[in-house]
Amino acid sequence: MQRIDATGYMIAMQRFANPANFLKLATRLTPFAAAIAFILLAVGSYLALFVAPPDYQQGDTVRIMFVHVPAAWMTTFCFGVMAAASAVGLIWGHPVAYVAAKATAPVGAAFTVMALVTGALWGQPMWGTWWVWDARLTSVLIQLFIYLGYMALWNAIEDPVRGAKATAIFALVGAVNLPIIKFSVEWWNTLHQPASIARVEGPAIHSSILTPLLIMLAGFTVFYIWLLLVRMRQEILARRIRTLQLARTRKLQVGEAG
Amino acid sequence: MRNFLLIISRDLQLATRIGGGGAMTVGFFVIAATLYPLALGPDLNLLGRIAPGIIWVSALLACLLSLDRLFQADHEDGTLDLLLLDPLPLPLVILAKTFAHWLTTGLPLIVAAPVLALTLNLGTDGFATLLGTMLLGTPTLSLLGAVGAALTVGIRRGGMLLTLLVLPLYIPLLIFAVSAMDAALFGLGAAAQLLVLTALLLAAIALCPVAAAAALRLYVQN
C-alpha cells in the first residue's frame, strides 16, 4: 500500500510539474489558433464556393474536393502526430506528449469519417456508386479501424499511466504497419480490380482551384491545432480533478480510520 | 536456450493436458469454412474460385480466437510474473510462447487446410501454394497476435478489443496469401507473393516480440 501511494504521488508531481507550463502556453495560444482557423476556413470556403470555376466535366460537384482533400490530408497528418507524440512519450517519458496523442485520436478519426463520407458523396454522382473497393478508399477505411482500435484501447485500460504507454505502443505498431497495409491494398486492387473506374486525370491544377485548396488545407490544419489545444487543456484539467478527488477520498479515509 | 525450450515444452504440455488448444481451433476452422458453402450455395465452380479466401479468412479467425489465452492464462495464475523475472530476455520468452502457440494452433490449421481445400474444390495447382502460404503466414498471425494479446492482458473482456486491434494488422497477410493462391491457380508464378510473405514473417520475428515485451512490462510496472 505504501509503495502505491508513493508512486501515485510521484506521478501526480510529474503531472503538475510540466503540464502546468503547458497549460499556460495553451491558454495563451488557443484564441489565436481559433481566430486563424476561422479566417482561413472562411476565406477558403468563399474562394472554393464562389470564386473557383466549376469543372468542365463535373460541374459544381468538384467543389466537394475542397473539403474532401483537406480531410484526407488530416487523416494521415493526425496519425503522424499521434505516432510522433507516442514515440516522444515512450522515449522521454514526456507526459504532455501522451496527452497530445490521446487528444489527437478522436479528431483524426472524425477527419477520417469526413474524408470517407465526402468521398462517398462525391463518388455517387461521378462513379455512379457510393462506394468502390478502390485502393485509396479501402486503406483509409482500414486507417479508421486503427483509430477506433486505438481509442478502444484507451477506454479499456483504467490506469491512465499504463493506458498511455499501451496505446503509444499500439500507435507505433500501427505506424509501422500502415505503409505495409497501403502497399498490400494497392497490390490487391491492381490484381482484383482491373481499372474499372476512369480516374479523373485532369490537366495540372489551375491556380484558381489550387489557391483555395491550399488555403483550405492550411485552415484544416490550424483548426486541428485549435481543437488539439482545447482537448489537451480539457484532458489535463480532467486529470487534475481526478487527482484532487483521489486525494480527498484518501484524506477522508484516513480521517475515518483515525 | 534451455529456458527457451522449457517454456515451449511447458506450453505444449499445458495445451495437450488441458486439451482444447489445437483440436478446438481446428474445429472452429472447419465449421467456419463450412458456413461459406451453406451461405453461398453448393456451386463448385464458385467455391473453387473463392476457396483461397474462405480458407484464409477462416484460418485468420481461428487463430484470433485462440489468442486471448496466450498471456491471459499465465496472468491469472501468476506465471507471467515469474516469466518476467526469467533470466532469458523477455522478447525471447515471448518468442518461445509464440512458437508454442503456433505449434498448437498454426500447425493443426496447416494439416487441416488441404482437407478443407478438397471439399471446397480448390484447383490442384493451388495445393502446394496453399501449404506454402499457410507455412509462411500462420507464424506471422501468431506473432502479430502476441502484440495484441500483450496489450490487452489484464483487461476485462479483452477478447473483443484484441480482435479490433489485431484484425487490421492481419490485412496484408490475407491479401498476399490469397493473391499467391490466385496466381498459382491462374498458372502464374506465386513466387513474388511468397517472398513478400517471407519478408513479413522475418520482420514480424524481429519486431513483434520486442513490441509485445514492451507491452507486457507495462503490466508489471504498475
Short mmCIF file of C-alpha atoms in Angstrom, two decimals:
data_model
loop_
_atom_site.label_atom_id
_atom_site.label_comp_id
_atom_site.label_asym_id
_atom_site.label_seq_id
_atom_site.Cartn_x
_atom_site.Cartn_y
_atom_site.Cartn_z
CA MET A 1 0.00 0.00 0.00
CA GLN A 2 2.83 2.32 0.92
CA ARG A 3 4.53 1.79 -2.44
CA ILE A 4 1.40 2.51 -4.45
CA ASP A 5 0.90 5.75 -2.56
CA ALA A 6 4.47 6.79 -3.23
CA THR A 7 4.29 6.13 -6.97
CA GLY A 8 0.90 7.79 -7.16
CA TYR A 9 2.36 10.85 -5.50
CA MET A 10 5.30 10.89 -7.90
CA ILE A 11 3.01 10.59 -10.89
CA ALA A 12 0.93 13.46 -9.57
CA MET A 13 4.07 15.57 -9.13
CA GLN A 14 5.20 14.79 -12.64
CA ARG A 15 1.80 15.78 -13.96
CA PHE A 16 1.72 19.05 -12.12
CA ALA A 17 5.29 19.97 -12.97
CA ASN A 18 5.36 20.07 -16.74
CA PRO A 19 1.69 20.29 -17.76
CA ALA A 20 1.31 23.44 -15.69
CA ASN A 21 3.66 25.27 -18.04
CA PHE A 22 1.92 23.74 -20.99
CA LEU A 23 -1.47 24.91 -19.69
CA LYS A 24 -0.25 28.50 -19.53
CA LEU A 25 1.08 28.35 -23.07
CA ALA A 26 -2.04 26.61 -24.39
CA THR A 27 -4.35 29.11 -22.76
CA ARG A 28 -2.48 31.92 -24.44
CA LEU A 29 -2.35 30.26 -27.88
CA THR A 30 -5.93 28.96 -28.07
CA PRO A 31 -7.68 32.22 -29.12
CA PHE A 32 -5.07 32.90 -31.82
CA ALA A 33 -5.41 29.41 -33.24
CA ALA A 34 -9.19 29.75 -33.23
CA ALA A 35 -9.03 33.13 -35.00
CA ILE A 36 -6.55 31.98 -37.66
CA ALA A 37 -8.52 28.77 -38.30
CA PHE A 38 -11.78 30.74 -38.62
CA ILE A 39 -10.29 33.30 -41.03
CA LEU A 40 -8.57 30.67 -43.19
CA LEU A 41 -11.67 28.49 -43.36
CA ALA A 42 -13.92 31.47 -44.11
CA VAL A 43 -11.67 32.79 -46.90
CA GLY A 44 -11.04 29.30 -48.23
CA SER A 45 -14.76 28.44 -48.29
CA TYR A 46 -15.61 31.68 -50.04
CA LEU A 47 -12.97 31.13 -52.71
CA ALA A 48 -13.92 27.48 -53.07
CA LEU A 49 -17.68 28.04 -53.32
CA PHE A 50 -17.90 31.31 -55.26
CA VAL A 51 -14.62 32.15 -56.96
CA ALA A 52 -13.24 28.80 -58.14
CA PRO A 53 -14.71 27.87 -61.54
CA PRO A 54 -16.87 24.73 -61.84
CA ASP A 55 -15.15 21.82 -63.56
CA TYR A 56 -15.97 21.43 -67.25
CA GLN A 57 -16.95 17.79 -66.70
CA GLN A 58 -18.01 17.56 -63.09
CA GLY A 59 -19.75 20.93 -62.74
CA ASP A 60 -20.21 22.18 -59.21
CA THR A 61 -19.68 18.70 -57.74
CA VAL A 62 -15.96 19.29 -57.95
CA ARG A 63 -16.28 21.68 -55.02
CA ILE A 64 -16.57 18.68 -52.70
CA MET A 65 -12.85 18.37 -53.31
CA PHE A 66 -12.19 21.46 -51.18
CA VAL A 67 -13.44 19.57 -48.13
CA HIS A 68 -12.53 16.06 -49.18
CA VAL A 69 -8.83 16.58 -49.93
CA PRO A 70 -8.05 18.50 -46.71
CA ALA A 71 -9.95 15.90 -44.67
CA ALA A 72 -7.99 13.10 -46.31
CA TRP A 73 -4.77 15.00 -45.64
CA MET A 74 -5.72 15.40 -41.96
CA THR A 75 -6.35 11.65 -41.74
CA THR A 76 -2.67 11.00 -42.40
CA PHE A 77 -1.40 14.08 -40.62
CA CYS A 78 -3.22 13.29 -37.36
CA PHE A 79 -1.91 9.75 -37.40
CA GLY A 80 1.60 11.07 -37.94
CA VAL A 81 1.20 13.44 -34.98
CA MET A 82 -0.18 10.59 -32.87
CA ALA A 83 2.72 8.28 -33.71
CA ALA A 84 5.33 11.00 -33.20
CA ALA A 85 3.80 12.07 -29.89
CA SER A 86 3.64 8.43 -28.79
CA ALA A 87 7.31 7.95 -29.63
CA VAL A 88 8.26 11.10 -27.70
CA GLY A 89 6.22 9.87 -24.76
CA LEU A 90 7.79 6.42 -24.73
CA ILE A 91 11.36 7.62 -25.26
CA TRP A 92 11.50 10.64 -22.94
CA GLY A 93 8.61 9.79 -20.64
CA HIS A 94 7.02 13.11 -21.55
CA PRO A 95 3.53 13.21 -20.00
CA VAL A 96 2.20 16.03 -22.21
CA ALA A 97 3.12 14.05 -25.35
CA TYR A 98 0.81 11.23 -24.26
CA VAL A 99 -1.95 13.76 -23.72
CA ALA A 100 -1.36 15.11 -27.24
CA ALA A 101 -1.59 11.62 -28.72
CA LYS A 102 -4.78 10.88 -26.81
CA ALA A 103 -6.35 14.21 -27.76
CA THR A 104 -5.49 13.72 -31.43
CA ALA A 105 -7.11 10.32 -31.92
CA PRO A 106 -10.82 11.29 -31.93
CA VAL A 107 -10.09 14.34 -34.09
CA GLY A 108 -8.18 12.19 -36.57
CA ALA A 109 -10.97 9.61 -36.58
CA ALA A 110 -13.53 12.37 -37.23
CA PHE A 111 -11.49 13.68 -40.16
CA THR A 112 -11.24 10.13 -41.50
CA VAL A 113 -15.01 9.72 -41.34
CA MET A 114 -15.34 13.11 -43.03
CA ALA A 115 -12.98 12.04 -45.83
CA LEU A 116 -14.94 8.81 -46.33
CA VAL A 117 -18.35 10.49 -46.27
CA THR A 118 -17.38 13.31 -48.63
CA GLY A 119 -15.70 10.69 -50.81
CA ALA A 120 -18.95 8.72 -50.97
CA LEU A 121 -20.95 11.88 -51.71
CA TRP A 122 -18.52 12.75 -54.47
CA GLY A 123 -18.36 9.21 -55.80
CA GLN A 124 -22.12 8.88 -56.14
CA PRO A 125 -22.56 11.41 -58.98
CA MET A 126 -19.10 10.76 -60.52
CA TRP A 127 -18.78 7.00 -60.46
CA GLY A 128 -22.48 6.19 -60.04
CA THR A 129 -21.93 4.38 -56.76
CA TRP A 130 -21.47 5.34 -53.14
CA TRP A 131 -18.59 3.02 -52.51
CA VAL A 132 -15.98 1.27 -54.62
CA TRP A 133 -13.30 -1.03 -53.29
CA ASP A 134 -10.67 1.28 -54.60
CA ALA A 135 -7.20 1.04 -53.07
CA ARG A 136 -7.33 4.50 -51.53
CA LEU A 137 -10.81 4.20 -50.09
CA THR A 138 -10.01 0.83 -48.64
CA SER A 139 -6.79 1.91 -46.98
CA VAL A 140 -8.49 4.97 -45.50
CA LEU A 141 -11.21 2.68 -44.13
CA ILE A 142 -8.55 0.46 -42.55
CA GLN A 143 -6.93 3.54 -41.06
CA LEU A 144 -10.27 4.37 -39.47
CA PHE A 145 -10.32 0.89 -37.91
CA ILE A 146 -6.87 1.52 -36.44
CA TYR A 147 -8.04 4.86 -35.00
CA LEU A 148 -11.02 3.11 -33.45
CA GLY A 149 -8.85 0.34 -32.02
CA TYR A 150 -6.54 2.94 -30.51
CA MET A 151 -9.44 4.75 -28.85
CA ALA A 152 -10.98 1.49 -27.65
CA LEU A 153 -7.68 0.54 -26.02
CA TRP A 154 -7.58 3.91 -24.23
CA ASN A 155 -11.09 3.34 -22.93
CA ALA A 156 -10.41 -0.22 -21.82
CA ILE A 157 -7.41 0.48 -19.59
CA GLU A 158 -8.40 2.14 -16.35
CA ASP A 159 -4.98 3.23 -15.15
CA PRO A 160 -4.10 6.33 -17.24
CA VAL A 161 -0.33 5.81 -16.96
CA ARG A 162 -0.47 2.26 -18.24
CA GLY A 163 -3.08 3.25 -20.80
CA ALA A 164 -0.84 6.00 -22.14
CA LYS A 165 2.07 3.61 -22.70
CA ALA A 166 -0.01 0.74 -24.06
CA THR A 167 -1.75 2.98 -26.59
CA ALA A 168 1.59 4.52 -27.52
CA ILE A 169 2.96 1.06 -28.34
CA PHE A 170 -0.14 0.33 -30.40
CA ALA A 171 0.19 3.66 -32.23
CA LEU A 172 3.79 2.82 -33.16
CA VAL A 173 2.85 -0.70 -34.25
CA GLY A 174 0.10 0.88 -36.36
CA ALA A 175 2.52 3.41 -37.82
CA VAL A 176 4.90 0.62 -38.88
CA ASN A 177 2.02 -1.35 -40.36
CA LEU A 178 0.21 1.42 -42.22
CA PRO A 179 2.69 1.60 -45.13
CA ILE A 180 2.60 -2.20 -45.42
CA ILE A 181 -1.20 -2.16 -45.39
CA LYS A 182 -1.25 0.60 -48.00
CA PHE A 183 1.18 -1.31 -50.20
CA SER A 184 -0.76 -4.56 -49.85
CA VAL A 185 -4.09 -2.88 -50.58
CA GLU A 186 -2.66 -1.34 -53.74
CA TRP A 187 -1.36 -4.75 -54.79
CA TRP A 188 -4.75 -6.31 -54.06
CA ASN A 189 -6.53 -3.62 -56.02
CA THR A 190 -4.44 -3.99 -59.16
CA LEU A 191 -4.96 -7.75 -59.11
CA HIS A 192 -8.63 -7.91 -58.29
CA GLN A 193 -9.94 -4.81 -59.97
CA PRO A 194 -8.55 -4.05 -63.39
CA ALA A 195 -9.17 -0.30 -63.81
CA SER A 196 -12.94 -0.24 -63.91
CA ILE A 197 -13.05 3.35 -62.77
CA ALA A 198 -11.73 6.03 -65.03
CA ARG A 199 -9.79 8.18 -62.61
CA VAL A 200 -10.30 11.83 -63.31
CA GLU A 201 -6.88 12.85 -64.51
CA GLY A 202 -7.43 16.45 -65.38
CA PRO A 203 -4.71 18.82 -66.57
CA ALA A 204 -2.37 20.31 -63.98
CA ILE A 205 -4.44 22.14 -61.39
CA HIS A 206 -5.10 25.75 -62.27
CA SER A 207 -4.24 28.39 -59.66
CA SER A 208 -7.93 29.40 -59.31
CA ILE A 209 -8.51 25.93 -57.83
CA LEU A 210 -5.11 25.38 -56.25
CA THR A 211 -5.17 28.58 -54.14
CA PRO A 212 -8.46 27.86 -52.34
CA LEU A 213 -7.37 24.25 -51.91
CA LEU A 214 -4.14 25.26 -50.23
CA ILE A 215 -5.98 27.79 -48.04
CA MET A 216 -8.44 25.08 -47.01
CA LEU A 217 -5.55 22.72 -46.25
CA ALA A 218 -3.95 25.34 -44.01
CA GLY A 219 -7.35 26.10 -42.46
CA PHE A 220 -8.00 22.44 -41.63
CA THR A 221 -4.53 22.11 -40.11
CA VAL A 222 -4.88 25.18 -37.88
CA PHE A 223 -8.40 24.10 -36.98
CA TYR A 224 -6.91 20.81 -35.81
CA ILE A 225 -4.27 22.65 -33.78
CA TRP A 226 -7.01 24.68 -32.11
CA LEU A 227 -9.01 21.54 -31.31
CA LEU A 228 -5.84 19.88 -30.05
CA LEU A 229 -5.10 22.75 -27.66
CA VAL A 230 -8.65 22.76 -26.34
CA ARG A 231 -8.74 18.99 -25.94
CA MET A 232 -5.33 18.84 -24.27
CA ARG A 233 -6.30 21.53 -21.78
CA GLN A 234 -9.51 19.72 -21.07
CA GLU A 235 -7.65 16.43 -20.59
CA ILE A 236 -5.04 17.92 -18.26
CA LEU A 237 -7.69 19.66 -16.18
CA ALA A 238 -9.76 16.47 -16.03
CA ARG A 239 -6.74 14.60 -14.70
CA ARG A 240 -6.13 17.28 -12.12
CA ILE A 241 -9.69 16.96 -10.92
CA ARG A 242 -9.27 13.20 -10.74
CA THR A 243 -6.06 13.53 -8.73
CA LEU A 244 -7.68 16.01 -6.36
CA GLN A 245 -10.70 13.78 -5.89
CA LEU A 246 -8.45 10.81 -5.15
CA ALA A 247 -6.50 12.88 -2.64
CA ARG A 248 -9.74 13.99 -0.97
CA THR A 249 -11.10 10.44 -0.75
CA ARG A 250 -7.82 9.29 0.74
CA LYS A 251 -7.95 12.09 3.32
CA LEU A 252 -11.49 11.16 4.26
CA GLN A 253 -10.49 7.51 4.63
CA VAL A 254 -7.54 8.47 6.83
CA GLY A 255 -9.86 10.67 8.90
CA GLU A 256 -12.32 7.79 9.44
CA ALA A 257 -9.54 5.40 10.36
CA GLY A 258 -8.03 7.89 12.84
CA MET B 1 18.41 -21.77 -24.75
CA ARG B 2 17.36 -24.31 -22.13
CA ASN B 3 14.79 -21.92 -20.74
CA PHE B 4 13.56 -21.19 -24.24
CA LEU B 5 12.89 -24.90 -24.84
CA LEU B 6 11.41 -25.33 -21.35
CA ILE B 7 8.85 -22.60 -21.97
CA ILE B 8 7.88 -24.23 -25.27
CA SER B 9 7.54 -27.68 -23.74
CA ARG B 10 5.57 -26.31 -20.79
CA ASP B 11 3.07 -24.59 -23.08
CA LEU B 12 2.80 -27.71 -25.24
CA GLN B 13 2.16 -29.88 -22.18
CA LEU B 14 -0.47 -27.46 -20.93
CA ALA B 15 -2.15 -27.46 -24.32
CA THR B 16 -2.23 -31.25 -24.58
CA ARG B 17 -3.22 -31.95 -20.96
CA ILE B 18 -5.86 -29.30 -20.52
CA GLY B 19 -6.92 -30.03 -24.05
CA GLY B 20 -8.87 -27.78 -26.27
CA GLY B 21 -5.97 -25.86 -27.83
CA GLY B 22 -5.34 -27.42 -31.22
CA ALA B 23 -8.48 -29.51 -31.58
CA MET B 24 -10.80 -26.60 -30.78
CA THR B 25 -9.01 -24.31 -33.20
CA VAL B 26 -9.27 -26.86 -35.99
CA GLY B 27 -12.92 -27.46 -35.10
CA PHE B 28 -13.65 -23.77 -35.36
CA PHE B 29 -11.66 -23.54 -38.61
CA VAL B 30 -13.65 -26.34 -40.24
CA ILE B 31 -17.04 -25.11 -39.04
CA ALA B 32 -16.34 -21.52 -40.09
CA ALA B 33 -15.24 -22.67 -43.55
CA THR B 34 -18.34 -24.87 -43.83
CA LEU B 35 -20.57 -21.86 -43.31
CA TYR B 36 -19.50 -20.38 -46.65
CA PRO B 37 -20.89 -23.13 -48.91
CA LEU B 38 -24.05 -23.12 -46.81
CA ALA B 39 -24.39 -19.37 -47.21
CA LEU B 40 -23.36 -19.12 -50.86
CA GLY B 41 -24.82 -22.29 -52.31
CA PRO B 42 -23.14 -25.56 -53.35
CA ASP B 43 -21.91 -24.34 -56.75
CA LEU B 44 -18.49 -26.00 -57.03
CA ASN B 45 -17.18 -23.57 -59.65
CA LEU B 46 -17.91 -20.59 -57.45
CA LEU B 47 -16.47 -22.32 -54.38
CA GLY B 48 -13.34 -23.30 -56.25
CA ARG B 49 -12.78 -19.71 -57.23
CA ILE B 50 -13.24 -18.28 -53.74
CA ALA B 51 -11.71 -21.21 -51.82
CA PRO B 52 -8.41 -19.39 -51.11
CA GLY B 53 -10.32 -16.54 -49.50
CA ILE B 54 -12.58 -18.85 -47.50
CA ILE B 55 -9.68 -20.89 -46.14
CA TRP B 56 -7.61 -17.87 -45.22
CA VAL B 57 -10.37 -15.86 -43.59
CA SER B 58 -11.37 -18.92 -41.55
CA ALA B 59 -7.76 -19.61 -40.53
CA LEU B 60 -7.31 -16.00 -39.52
CA LEU B 61 -10.40 -16.02 -37.33
CA ALA B 62 -9.49 -19.39 -35.81
CA CYS B 63 -6.06 -18.07 -34.86
CA LEU B 64 -7.57 -14.88 -33.49
CA LEU B 65 -9.93 -16.74 -31.17
CA SER B 66 -7.09 -18.68 -29.58
CA LEU B 67 -5.01 -15.55 -28.92
CA ASP B 68 -6.67 -14.18 -25.83
CA ARG B 69 -5.40 -17.15 -23.80
CA LEU B 70 -1.79 -16.58 -24.91
CA PHE B 71 -0.83 -14.44 -21.91
CA GLN B 72 -4.16 -14.23 -20.10
CA ALA B 73 -3.93 -17.71 -18.54
CA ASP B 74 -0.40 -17.00 -17.31
CA HIS B 75 -1.55 -13.67 -16.00
CA GLU B 76 -4.33 -15.27 -13.98
CA ASP B 77 -2.23 -17.95 -12.28
CA GLY B 78 0.79 -15.72 -11.71
CA THR B 79 3.15 -17.47 -14.12
CA LEU B 80 3.54 -14.25 -16.06
CA ASP B 81 5.30 -12.57 -13.13
CA LEU B 82 7.78 -15.44 -12.99
CA LEU B 83 8.34 -15.30 -16.73
CA LEU B 84 9.12 -11.61 -16.46
CA LEU B 85 11.76 -12.41 -13.83
CA ASP B 86 13.31 -15.10 -16.02
CA PRO B 87 16.99 -14.53 -16.90
CA LEU B 88 16.02 -15.11 -20.53
CA PRO B 89 15.35 -11.71 -22.19
CA LEU B 90 11.64 -11.01 -22.34
CA PRO B 91 11.41 -10.81 -26.16
CA LEU B 92 12.86 -14.34 -26.32
CA VAL B 93 10.36 -15.56 -23.70
CA ILE B 94 7.62 -14.14 -25.90
CA LEU B 95 9.15 -15.71 -28.99
CA ALA B 96 9.10 -19.08 -27.21
CA LYS B 97 5.50 -18.66 -26.14
CA THR B 98 4.50 -17.54 -29.61
CA PHE B 99 6.27 -20.52 -31.15
CA ALA B 100 4.38 -22.83 -28.80
CA HIS B 101 1.16 -21.05 -29.75
CA TRP B 102 1.94 -21.62 -33.41
CA LEU B 103 2.68 -25.32 -32.78
CA THR B 104 -0.70 -25.75 -31.09
CA THR B 105 -2.83 -23.61 -33.44
CA GLY B 106 -0.99 -22.79 -36.68
CA LEU B 107 0.32 -26.26 -37.33
CA PRO B 108 -3.04 -28.04 -36.87
CA LEU B 109 -4.56 -25.49 -39.23
CA ILE B 110 -1.94 -26.32 -41.85
CA VAL B 111 -2.77 -30.01 -41.51
CA ALA B 112 -6.50 -29.38 -41.78
CA ALA B 113 -6.33 -26.87 -44.63
CA PRO B 114 -5.75 -29.30 -47.54
CA VAL B 115 -8.74 -31.40 -46.48
CA LEU B 116 -10.91 -28.30 -46.42
CA ALA B 117 -9.46 -27.26 -49.76
CA LEU B 118 -10.59 -30.59 -51.24
CA THR B 119 -14.17 -30.08 -50.07
CA LEU B 120 -14.12 -26.54 -51.45
CA ASN B 121 -12.96 -27.73 -54.88
CA LEU B 122 -9.69 -25.83 -54.86
CA GLY B 123 -7.80 -26.45 -58.13
CA THR B 124 -4.98 -28.99 -57.87
CA ASP B 125 -2.46 -26.30 -58.84
CA GLY B 126 -3.29 -24.41 -55.68
CA PHE B 127 -2.42 -27.04 -53.08
CA ALA B 128 1.34 -26.53 -52.92
CA THR B 129 0.87 -22.78 -52.74
CA LEU B 130 -1.81 -23.21 -50.08
CA LEU B 131 0.65 -25.08 -47.90
CA GLY B 132 3.37 -22.54 -48.66
CA THR B 133 1.22 -19.55 -47.69
CA MET B 134 -0.01 -21.31 -44.55
CA LEU B 135 3.52 -22.26 -43.51
CA LEU B 136 4.78 -18.71 -44.02
CA GLY B 137 1.62 -16.91 -42.91
CA THR B 138 0.39 -18.64 -39.76
CA PRO B 139 3.55 -17.88 -37.71
CA THR B 140 3.08 -14.21 -38.60
CA LEU B 141 -0.52 -14.47 -37.39
CA SER B 142 0.74 -15.73 -34.02
CA LEU B 143 3.46 -13.08 -33.79
CA LEU B 144 1.20 -10.11 -34.62
CA GLY B 145 -1.41 -11.59 -32.33
CA ALA B 146 1.12 -11.75 -29.49
CA VAL B 147 1.43 -7.95 -29.63
CA GLY B 148 -2.33 -7.58 -29.35
CA ALA B 149 -2.52 -10.20 -26.60
CA ALA B 150 0.23 -8.46 -24.64
CA LEU B 151 -1.51 -5.09 -24.97
CA THR B 152 -4.83 -6.45 -23.72
CA VAL B 153 -3.55 -8.70 -20.95
CA GLY B 154 -5.30 -7.93 -17.68
CA ILE B 155 -8.16 -6.10 -19.38
CA ARG B 156 -11.55 -7.48 -18.53
CA ARG B 157 -13.24 -8.87 -21.63
CA GLY B 158 -10.16 -8.03 -23.65
CA GLY B 159 -11.02 -10.60 -26.34
CA MET B 160 -13.23 -8.27 -28.35
CA LEU B 161 -10.70 -5.46 -28.08
CA LEU B 162 -7.94 -7.84 -29.17
CA THR B 163 -9.93 -8.56 -32.32
CA LEU B 164 -10.34 -4.86 -33.05
CA LEU B 165 -6.62 -4.22 -32.57
CA VAL B 166 -5.22 -7.20 -34.44
CA LEU B 167 -7.54 -7.68 -37.43
CA PRO B 168 -6.42 -4.54 -39.32
CA LEU B 169 -2.82 -5.71 -38.91
CA TYR B 170 -3.73 -9.06 -40.49
CA ILE B 171 -4.94 -7.47 -43.73
CA PRO B 172 -1.59 -7.53 -45.61
CA LEU B 173 -1.14 -11.22 -44.81
CA LEU B 174 -4.61 -12.06 -46.04
CA ILE B 175 -4.09 -10.12 -49.24
CA PHE B 176 -0.74 -11.64 -50.15
CA ALA B 177 -1.70 -15.19 -49.16
CA VAL B 178 -4.91 -15.15 -51.21
CA SER B 179 -3.25 -13.42 -54.14
CA ALA B 180 -0.46 -16.03 -54.11
CA MET B 181 -3.03 -18.80 -54.40
CA ASP B 182 -4.98 -16.97 -57.08
CA ALA B 183 -1.78 -16.51 -59.06
CA ALA B 184 -0.97 -20.21 -58.73
CA LEU B 185 -4.49 -21.17 -59.82
CA PHE B 186 -4.22 -18.98 -62.91
CA GLY B 187 -0.91 -20.63 -63.76
CA LEU B 188 1.16 -17.55 -62.93
CA GLY B 189 4.02 -17.97 -60.53
CA ALA B 190 3.34 -17.16 -56.89
CA ALA B 191 7.00 -16.53 -56.09
CA ALA B 192 6.61 -12.77 -55.59
CA GLN B 193 3.78 -13.12 -53.09
CA LEU B 194 5.55 -15.91 -51.22
CA LEU B 195 8.64 -13.73 -50.98
CA VAL B 196 6.56 -10.88 -49.56
CA LEU B 197 5.04 -13.31 -47.04
CA THR B 198 8.55 -14.39 -46.08
CA ALA B 199 9.57 -10.77 -45.65
CA LEU B 200 6.54 -10.14 -43.44
CA LEU B 201 7.37 -13.21 -41.36
CA LEU B 202 11.00 -12.15 -40.87
CA ALA B 203 10.02 -8.60 -39.98
CA ALA B 204 7.44 -9.95 -37.53
CA ILE B 205 10.01 -12.23 -35.89
CA ALA B 206 12.33 -9.28 -35.44
CA LEU B 207 9.83 -6.65 -34.28
CA CYS B 208 6.76 -8.27 -32.71
CA PRO B 209 8.47 -9.86 -29.67
CA VAL B 210 10.05 -6.51 -28.80
CA ALA B 211 6.74 -4.66 -29.04
CA ALA B 212 4.95 -7.38 -27.06
CA ALA B 213 7.70 -7.28 -24.42
CA ALA B 214 7.29 -3.53 -24.03
CA ALA B 215 3.56 -4.04 -23.57
CA LEU B 216 3.98 -6.83 -21.02
CA ARG B 217 6.48 -4.82 -18.99
CA LEU B 218 3.85 -2.12 -18.54
CA TYR B 219 1.70 -4.62 -16.84
CA VAL B 220 4.32 -5.32 -14.10
CA GLN B 221 5.40 -1.74 -13.62
CA ASN B 222 2.01 -0.82 -12.31
#
